Amino acid sequence: MLELAWNPGPGSDASLAAELLAVGVPKASQLWPPIGSVVLVAPGAGAHPGVQPAVDTVREQWPAAVVTVVDETVAALLGADPEPAACVVVHQDAVHTSVALVAGREVIASGLATGGVRGLAEAVIGHVRDGHRLDLGLETAWSAVVHGGAFAPSPKVPVPMSVHGSLITDDTPGPRQPVEVALSPTELRAVVAPAYQPVVDLVARVLRDAPPETARRATAGGLLLTGPHPPGAEDHLTGLTELPARRVAEPKSGFEHPQILRDGVARLLAENPPTPVIDQERTERFRQVIADWASSSVADDDAYTPEELALLEALRLLPGRPNTGDR
């Protein structure tokens, strides 16, 4: 499964997903044939600009693979079981928030807001820089969003919350003085709420764009928040939209491992298992080609077909012969 959130907008000739598929991720040895199924998860599904380059790469590398393209909000809905008949899914990650009215696993209306949790952290960084003359790192700023009580009190951190950064001075470059500043929940809310407002506006727009009857069904289903939204975001959205909201929190390592999306894809594939047509003879030949190349047991490059040489190049086994290791 590859999530295309890394390339959230137009203006790019190719997707990062296509590049990763071509060069091997995370280890070349994990992309040996057969690759029976590839799932691409993207906001907007096939309309995402990174999808088609990735699909083309899959078909070039593994012609027999079954390619499935899933809308990000549908994957989030399936990963956040139980599944309502209709609702508005608000899925957030590090760089964007996708909002969609989903009914019967079909996206009726959707939209995308850039920023994500990184945008919220950067809003705190800008405020502390302008108001307190202090430089903060992204992790420190995001910790302030999570624990500072902007939308809900934190059970772990007393308020006002203290953050540590470097004092901004007009002196010549050099080591900066470490400084601590206290940020109250009221101060943080004044920063985080405007940065979160595009998500609120997007929910209203998606409901407005949907057919009235479907919008009424989704309103009854409420808002489903998935991903690392700030604590209390569900109550914040309910207060502004008057829609019931429930939150499914991403695990701690959610930025690197989007478990909600993975669970949704796993459920989808369990219900509709892909049926690739695998040429076992061809597969064994590829395995032997890679083993021979790694062990240098075949000296003549002409012993390989152009397709086999292309595979070796895709697995970064060209040029030269690598030592036998994890490959």
Tab-separated table of N, CA and C in Angstrom, residues 42 44 55 65 77-78 83 97 100 136 138 161 181 203 237 240 256 266 268 297 309:
chain	number	residue	atom	x	y	z
A	42	ALA	N	-5.226	7.697	-2.051
A	42	ALA	CA	-5.011	9.100	-2.365
A	42	ALA	C	-6.276	9.899	-2.123
A	44	GLY	N	-9.109	11.998	-3.203
A	44	GLY	CA	-9.656	12.167	-4.542
A	44	GLY	C	-9.481	10.957	-5.421
A	55	VAL	N	0.256	4.145	-11.249
A	55	VAL	CA	-0.392	3.016	-11.924
A	55	VAL	C	0.442	2.567	-13.119
A	65	ALA	N	0.087	-7.690	-11.745
A	65	ALA	CA	-0.421	-7.186	-10.466
A	65	ALA	C	-1.807	-6.567	-10.624
A	77	LEU	N	-12.545	5.480	6.628
A	77	LEU	CA	-13.846	5.034	7.119
A	77	LEU	C	-13.826	3.543	7.436
A	78	LEU	N	-13.256	2.740	6.536
A	78	LEU	CA	-13.219	1.295	6.745
A	78	LEU	C	-12.290	0.925	7.902
A	83	GLU	N	-18.763	1.058	10.834
A	83	GLU	CA	-18.917	1.882	9.645
A	83	GLU	C	-20.357	2.384	9.518
A	97	THR	N	-5.587	17.794	5.191
A	97	THR	CA	-6.810	17.204	5.725
A	97	THR	C	-7.772	16.990	4.571
A	100	ALA	N	-14.681	14.325	3.164
A	100	ALA	CA	-15.571	13.767	2.150
A	100	ALA	C	-16.858	13.288	2.789
A	136	LEU	N	11.021	28.042	17.855
A	136	LEU	CA	10.662	26.708	18.307
A	136	LEU	C	10.869	25.705	17.184
A	138	LEU	N	9.619	22.124	15.225
A	138	LEU	CA	8.301	21.585	14.882
A	138	LEU	C	7.760	20.654	15.963
A	161	MET	N	1.264	26.031	29.756
A	161	MET	CA	2.307	25.097	29.340
A	161	MET	C	3.595	25.853	29.032
A	181	VAL	N	9.115	29.900	27.751
A	181	VAL	CA	7.979	30.807	27.754
A	181	VAL	C	6.716	30.000	28.053
A	203	VAL	N	-15.782	21.245	5.774
A	203	VAL	CA	-16.926	20.420	6.174
A	203	VAL	C	-18.222	21.063	5.692
A	237	LEU	N	-15.342	21.010	16.505
A	237	LEU	CA	-16.117	20.941	15.273
A	237	LEU	C	-17.616	20.850	15.550
A	240	LEU	N	-19.044	24.243	16.249
A	240	LEU	CA	-19.143	25.148	15.109
A	240	LEU	C	-20.119	24.656	14.047
A	256	GLU	N	4.394	8.058	10.479
A	256	GLU	CA	5.169	7.146	9.647
A	256	GLU	C	4.363	5.912	9.256
A	266	ALA	N	-6.818	-3.297	4.540
A	266	ALA	CA	-6.860	-4.721	4.869
A	266	ALA	C	-8.299	-5.242	4.872
A	268	LEU	N	-10.832	-3.942	3.189
A	268	LEU	CA	-11.315	-3.915	1.810
A	268	LEU	C	-10.819	-5.129	1.032
A	297	SER	N	27.545	-15.636	-10.359
A	297	SER	CA	27.740	-16.944	-10.978
A	297	SER	C	27.567	-16.908	-12.493
A	309	LEU	N	17.214	-7.570	-17.374
A	309	LEU	CA	18.159	-6.490	-17.072
A	309	LEU	C	17.420	-5.273	-16.509
